[in-house]
Short mmCIF file of N, CA and C in Angstrom, two decimals:
data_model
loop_
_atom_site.label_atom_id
_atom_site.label_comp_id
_atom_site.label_asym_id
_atom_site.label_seq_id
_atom_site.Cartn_x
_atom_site.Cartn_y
_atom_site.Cartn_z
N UNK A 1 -30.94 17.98 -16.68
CA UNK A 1 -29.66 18.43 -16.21
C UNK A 1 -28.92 19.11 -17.36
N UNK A 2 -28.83 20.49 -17.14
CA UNK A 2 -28.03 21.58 -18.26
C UNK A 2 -26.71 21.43 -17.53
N UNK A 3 -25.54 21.30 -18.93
CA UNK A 3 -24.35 21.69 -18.53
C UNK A 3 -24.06 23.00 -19.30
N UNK A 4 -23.60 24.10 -18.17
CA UNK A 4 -23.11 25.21 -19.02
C UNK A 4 -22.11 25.04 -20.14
N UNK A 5 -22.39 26.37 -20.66
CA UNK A 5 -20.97 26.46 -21.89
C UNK A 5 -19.58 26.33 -21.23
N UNK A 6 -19.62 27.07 -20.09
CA UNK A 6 -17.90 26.96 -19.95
C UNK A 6 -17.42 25.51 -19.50
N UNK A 7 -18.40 24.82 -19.10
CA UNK A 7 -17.76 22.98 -18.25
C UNK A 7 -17.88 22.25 -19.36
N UNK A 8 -18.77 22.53 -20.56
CA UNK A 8 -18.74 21.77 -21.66
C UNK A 8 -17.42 21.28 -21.75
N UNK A 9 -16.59 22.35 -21.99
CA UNK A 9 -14.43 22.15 -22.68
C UNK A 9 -14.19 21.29 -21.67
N UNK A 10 -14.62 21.39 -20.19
CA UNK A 10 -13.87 20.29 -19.08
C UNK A 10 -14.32 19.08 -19.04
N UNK A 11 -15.33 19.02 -19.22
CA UNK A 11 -16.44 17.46 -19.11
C UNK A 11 -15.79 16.80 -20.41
N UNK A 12 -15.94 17.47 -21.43
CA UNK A 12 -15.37 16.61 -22.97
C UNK A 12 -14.23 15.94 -22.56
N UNK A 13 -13.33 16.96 -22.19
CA UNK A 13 -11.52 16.83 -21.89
C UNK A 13 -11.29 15.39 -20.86
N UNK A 14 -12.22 15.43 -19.45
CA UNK A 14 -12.34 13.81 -18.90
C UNK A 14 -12.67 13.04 -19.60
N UNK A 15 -13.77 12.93 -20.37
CA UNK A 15 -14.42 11.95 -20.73
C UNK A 15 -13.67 11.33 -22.01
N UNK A 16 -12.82 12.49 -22.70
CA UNK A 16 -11.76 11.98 -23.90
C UNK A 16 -10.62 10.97 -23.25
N UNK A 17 -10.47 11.74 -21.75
CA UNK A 17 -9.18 10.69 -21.12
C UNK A 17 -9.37 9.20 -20.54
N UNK A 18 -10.97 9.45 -20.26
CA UNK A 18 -11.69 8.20 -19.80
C UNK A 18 -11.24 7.46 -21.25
N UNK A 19 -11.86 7.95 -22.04
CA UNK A 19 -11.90 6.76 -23.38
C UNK A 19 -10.73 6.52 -23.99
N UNK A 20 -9.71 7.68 -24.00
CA UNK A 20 -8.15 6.93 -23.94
C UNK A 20 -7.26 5.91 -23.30
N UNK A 21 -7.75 5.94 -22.28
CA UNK A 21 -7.09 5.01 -21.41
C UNK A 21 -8.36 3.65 -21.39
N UNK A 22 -9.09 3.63 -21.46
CA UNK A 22 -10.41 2.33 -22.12
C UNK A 22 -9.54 1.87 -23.54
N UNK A 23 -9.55 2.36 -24.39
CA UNK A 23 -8.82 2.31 -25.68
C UNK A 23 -7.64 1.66 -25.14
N UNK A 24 -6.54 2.72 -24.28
CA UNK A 24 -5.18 1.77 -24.15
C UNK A 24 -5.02 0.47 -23.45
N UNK A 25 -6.19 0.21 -22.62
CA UNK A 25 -6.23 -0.87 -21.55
C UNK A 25 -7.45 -1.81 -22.07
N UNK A 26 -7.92 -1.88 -22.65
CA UNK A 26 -9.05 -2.74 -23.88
C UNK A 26 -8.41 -4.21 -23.59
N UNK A 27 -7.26 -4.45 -24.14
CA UNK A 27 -6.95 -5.80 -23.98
C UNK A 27 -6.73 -6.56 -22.50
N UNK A 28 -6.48 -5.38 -21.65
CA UNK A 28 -6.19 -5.94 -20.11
C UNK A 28 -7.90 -5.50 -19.56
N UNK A 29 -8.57 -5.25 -20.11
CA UNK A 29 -10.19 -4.83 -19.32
C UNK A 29 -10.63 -5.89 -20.11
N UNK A 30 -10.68 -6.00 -21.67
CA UNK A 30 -11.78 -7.22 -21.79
C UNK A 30 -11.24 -8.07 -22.86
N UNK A 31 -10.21 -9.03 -22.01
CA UNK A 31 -9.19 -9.82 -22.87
C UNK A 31 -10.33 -10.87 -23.77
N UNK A 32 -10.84 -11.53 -23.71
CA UNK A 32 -11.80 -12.16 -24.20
C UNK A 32 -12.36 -11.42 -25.68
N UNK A 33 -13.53 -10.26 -25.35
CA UNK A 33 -13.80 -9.77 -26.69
C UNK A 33 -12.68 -7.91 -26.62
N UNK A 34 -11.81 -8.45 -27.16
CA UNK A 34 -10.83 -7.25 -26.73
C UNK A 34 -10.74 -6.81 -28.17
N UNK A 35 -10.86 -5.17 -28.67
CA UNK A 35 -10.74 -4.80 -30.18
C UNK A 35 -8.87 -4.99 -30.34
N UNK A 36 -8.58 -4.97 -29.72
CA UNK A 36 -6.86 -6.00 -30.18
C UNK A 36 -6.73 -6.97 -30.79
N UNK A 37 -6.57 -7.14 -32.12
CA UNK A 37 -6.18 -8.55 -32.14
C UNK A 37 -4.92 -8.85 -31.59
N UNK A 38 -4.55 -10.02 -30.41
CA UNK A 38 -3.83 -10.67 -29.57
C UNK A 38 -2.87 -10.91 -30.64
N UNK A 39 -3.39 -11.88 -31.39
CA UNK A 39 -2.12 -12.57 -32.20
C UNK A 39 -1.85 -12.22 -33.51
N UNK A 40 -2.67 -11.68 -34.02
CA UNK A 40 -2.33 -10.85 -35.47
C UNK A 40 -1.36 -9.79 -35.27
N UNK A 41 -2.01 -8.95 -33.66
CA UNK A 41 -0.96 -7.56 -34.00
C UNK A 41 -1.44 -6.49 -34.76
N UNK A 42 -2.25 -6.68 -35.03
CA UNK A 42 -3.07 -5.30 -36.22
C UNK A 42 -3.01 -4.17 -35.18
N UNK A 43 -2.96 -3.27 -35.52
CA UNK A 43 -3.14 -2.18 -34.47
C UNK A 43 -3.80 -0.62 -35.21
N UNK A 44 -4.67 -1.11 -36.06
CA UNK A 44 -5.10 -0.26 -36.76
C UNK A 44 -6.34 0.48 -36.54
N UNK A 45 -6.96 -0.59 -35.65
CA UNK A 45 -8.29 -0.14 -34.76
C UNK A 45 -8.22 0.53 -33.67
N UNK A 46 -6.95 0.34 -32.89
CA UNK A 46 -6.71 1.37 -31.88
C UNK A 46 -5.91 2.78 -32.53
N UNK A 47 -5.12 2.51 -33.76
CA UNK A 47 -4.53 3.99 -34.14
C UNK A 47 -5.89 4.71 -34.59
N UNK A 48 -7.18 4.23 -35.15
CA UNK A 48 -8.22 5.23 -35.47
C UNK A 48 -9.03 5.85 -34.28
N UNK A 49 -9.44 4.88 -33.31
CA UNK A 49 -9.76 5.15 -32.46
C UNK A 49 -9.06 6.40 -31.68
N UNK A 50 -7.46 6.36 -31.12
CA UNK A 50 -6.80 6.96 -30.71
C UNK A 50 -7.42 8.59 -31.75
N UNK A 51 -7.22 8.17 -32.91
CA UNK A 51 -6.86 9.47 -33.83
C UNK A 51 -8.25 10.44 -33.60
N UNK A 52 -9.65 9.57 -33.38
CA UNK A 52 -10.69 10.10 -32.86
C UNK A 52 -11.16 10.90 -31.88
N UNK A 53 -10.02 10.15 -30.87
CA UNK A 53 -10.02 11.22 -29.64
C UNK A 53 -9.10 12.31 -29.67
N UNK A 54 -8.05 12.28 -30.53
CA UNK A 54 -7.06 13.45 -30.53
C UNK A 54 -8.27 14.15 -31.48
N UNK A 55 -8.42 14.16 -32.91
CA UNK A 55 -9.75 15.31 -32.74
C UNK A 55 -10.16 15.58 -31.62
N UNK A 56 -11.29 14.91 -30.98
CA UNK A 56 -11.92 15.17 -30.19
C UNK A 56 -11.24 16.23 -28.91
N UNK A 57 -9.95 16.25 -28.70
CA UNK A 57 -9.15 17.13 -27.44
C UNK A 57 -8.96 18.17 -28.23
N UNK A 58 -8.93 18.45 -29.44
CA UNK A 58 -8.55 19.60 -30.26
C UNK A 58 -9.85 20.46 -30.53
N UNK A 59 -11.08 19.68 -30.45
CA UNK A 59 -12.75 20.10 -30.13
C UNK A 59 -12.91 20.62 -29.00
N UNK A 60 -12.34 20.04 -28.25
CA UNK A 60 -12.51 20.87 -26.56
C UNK A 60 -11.47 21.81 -26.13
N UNK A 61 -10.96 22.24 -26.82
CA UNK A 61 -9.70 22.83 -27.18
C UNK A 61 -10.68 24.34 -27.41
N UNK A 62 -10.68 24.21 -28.50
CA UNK A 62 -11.98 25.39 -29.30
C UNK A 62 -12.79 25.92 -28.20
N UNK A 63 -13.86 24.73 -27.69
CA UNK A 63 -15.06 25.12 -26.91
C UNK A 63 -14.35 25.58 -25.88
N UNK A 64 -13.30 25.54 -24.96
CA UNK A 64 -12.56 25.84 -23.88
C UNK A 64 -12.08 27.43 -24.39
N UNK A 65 -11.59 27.96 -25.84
CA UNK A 65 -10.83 28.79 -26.11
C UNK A 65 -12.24 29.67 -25.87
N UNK A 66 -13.57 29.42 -26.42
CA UNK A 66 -14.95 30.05 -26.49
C UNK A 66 -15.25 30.61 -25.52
N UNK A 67 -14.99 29.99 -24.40
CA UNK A 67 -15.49 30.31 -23.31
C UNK A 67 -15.11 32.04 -22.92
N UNK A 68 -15.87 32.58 -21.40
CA UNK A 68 -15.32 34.06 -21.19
C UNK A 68 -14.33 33.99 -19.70
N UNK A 69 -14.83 32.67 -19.11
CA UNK A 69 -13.92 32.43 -17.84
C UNK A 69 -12.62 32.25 -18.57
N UNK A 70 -11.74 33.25 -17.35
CA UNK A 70 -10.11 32.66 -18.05
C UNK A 70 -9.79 31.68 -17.27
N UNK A 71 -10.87 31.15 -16.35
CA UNK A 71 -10.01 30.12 -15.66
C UNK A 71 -10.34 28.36 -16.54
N UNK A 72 -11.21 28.60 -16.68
CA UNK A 72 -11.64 27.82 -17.95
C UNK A 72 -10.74 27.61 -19.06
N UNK A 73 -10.75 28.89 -19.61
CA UNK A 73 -10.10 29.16 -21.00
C UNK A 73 -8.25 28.27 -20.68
N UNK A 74 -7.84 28.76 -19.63
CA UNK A 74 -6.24 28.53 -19.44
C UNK A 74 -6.03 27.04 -19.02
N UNK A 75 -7.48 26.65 -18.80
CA UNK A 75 -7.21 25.05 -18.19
C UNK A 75 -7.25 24.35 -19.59
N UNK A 76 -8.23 24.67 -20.37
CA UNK A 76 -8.73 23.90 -21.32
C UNK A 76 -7.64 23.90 -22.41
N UNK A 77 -7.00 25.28 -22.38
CA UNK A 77 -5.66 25.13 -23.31
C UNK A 77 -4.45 24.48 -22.64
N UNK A 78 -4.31 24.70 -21.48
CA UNK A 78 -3.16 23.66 -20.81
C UNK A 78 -3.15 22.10 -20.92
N UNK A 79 -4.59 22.22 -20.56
CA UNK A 79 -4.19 20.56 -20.66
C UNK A 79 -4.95 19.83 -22.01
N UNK A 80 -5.63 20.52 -22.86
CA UNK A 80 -6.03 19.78 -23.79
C UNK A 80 -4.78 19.82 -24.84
N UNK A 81 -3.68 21.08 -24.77
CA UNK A 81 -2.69 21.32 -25.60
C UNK A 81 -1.61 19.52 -25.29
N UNK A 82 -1.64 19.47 -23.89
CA UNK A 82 -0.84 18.31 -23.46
C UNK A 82 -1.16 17.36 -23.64
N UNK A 83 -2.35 17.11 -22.92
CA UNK A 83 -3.12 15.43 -24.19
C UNK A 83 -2.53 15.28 -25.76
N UNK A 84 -2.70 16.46 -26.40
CA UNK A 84 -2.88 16.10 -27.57
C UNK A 84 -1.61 15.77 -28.06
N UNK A 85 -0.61 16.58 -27.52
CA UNK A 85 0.80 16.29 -28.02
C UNK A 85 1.14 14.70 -27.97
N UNK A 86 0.58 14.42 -26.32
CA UNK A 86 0.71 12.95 -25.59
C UNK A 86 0.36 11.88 -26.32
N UNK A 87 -0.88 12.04 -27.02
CA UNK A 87 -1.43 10.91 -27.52
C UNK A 87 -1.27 10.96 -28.66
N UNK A 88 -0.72 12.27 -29.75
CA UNK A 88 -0.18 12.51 -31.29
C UNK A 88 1.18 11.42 -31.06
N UNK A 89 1.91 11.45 -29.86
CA UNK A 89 3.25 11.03 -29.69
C UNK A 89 3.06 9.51 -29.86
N UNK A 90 1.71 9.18 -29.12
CA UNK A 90 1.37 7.75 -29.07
C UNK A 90 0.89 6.86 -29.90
N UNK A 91 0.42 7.89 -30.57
CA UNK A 91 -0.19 7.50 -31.73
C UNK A 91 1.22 6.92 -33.27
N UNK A 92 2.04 8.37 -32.90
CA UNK A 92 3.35 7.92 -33.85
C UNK A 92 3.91 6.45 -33.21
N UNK A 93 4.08 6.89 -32.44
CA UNK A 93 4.39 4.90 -31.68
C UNK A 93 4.28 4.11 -31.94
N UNK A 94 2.58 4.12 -32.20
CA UNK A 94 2.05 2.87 -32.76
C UNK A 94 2.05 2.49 -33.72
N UNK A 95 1.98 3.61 -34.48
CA UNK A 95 2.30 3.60 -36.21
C UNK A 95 3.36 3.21 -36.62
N UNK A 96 4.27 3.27 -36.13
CA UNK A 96 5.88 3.15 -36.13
C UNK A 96 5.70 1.36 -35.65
N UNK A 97 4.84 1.25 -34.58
CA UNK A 97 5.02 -0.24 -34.03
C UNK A 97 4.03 -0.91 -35.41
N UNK A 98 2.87 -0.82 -36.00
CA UNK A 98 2.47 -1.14 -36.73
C UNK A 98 3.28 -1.44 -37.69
N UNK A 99 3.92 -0.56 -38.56
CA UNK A 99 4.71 -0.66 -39.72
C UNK A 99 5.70 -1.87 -39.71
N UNK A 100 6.49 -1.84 -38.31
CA UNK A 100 7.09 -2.84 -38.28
C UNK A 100 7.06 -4.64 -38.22
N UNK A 101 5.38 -4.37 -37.87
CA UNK A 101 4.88 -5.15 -37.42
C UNK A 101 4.54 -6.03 -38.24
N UNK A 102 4.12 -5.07 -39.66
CA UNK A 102 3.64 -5.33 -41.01
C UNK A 102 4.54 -6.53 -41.78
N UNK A 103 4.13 -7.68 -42.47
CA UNK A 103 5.13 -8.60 -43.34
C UNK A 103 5.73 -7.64 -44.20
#
């Protein structure tokens, strides 16, 4: 099963949102072995993680800009431009919630 060049930018772009929201919901999907620590509060494993996938939307960003479909091209910049702001925003959040969090 070949995926063309132009669905490459769209397939990445789900599959980044799949794993964002896995990432944000980790502790409510698998409270038991959850990469949260519950009671420490560390939140340093989800700000890298997070920071992985914002690369990653800024990668499909590119491959979307590559493409020759403009219908492609205008999706992949619309909404990978909006993820990224979304989850840069979320990411400051956390960082901000981290810091405070810090002794």
């Amino acid at each position: 099963m070949s995926i063309s060049k132009e669905n490459k930018s769209i397939l990445l772009t789900l599959i980044l949102l799949a794993a964002a929201f896995v990432v944000f919901f980790a502790n409510q999907i698998f409270p038991s072995n959850s990469i949260f620590p519950s009671r420490s509060g560390d939140l340093t494993i989800p700000l890298w993680l997070f920071f992985a996938i914002d690369i990653g939307f800024i990668v499909a960003l590119v491959l979307g800009i590559r493409t020759k479909k403009p219908s492609v091209m205008w999706f992949s910049i619309i909404t990978n431009s909006i993820f990224f702001v979304l989850l840069s925003a979320l990411m400051f959040l956390l960082a901000i919630a981290n810091g405070i969090s810090e002794p």
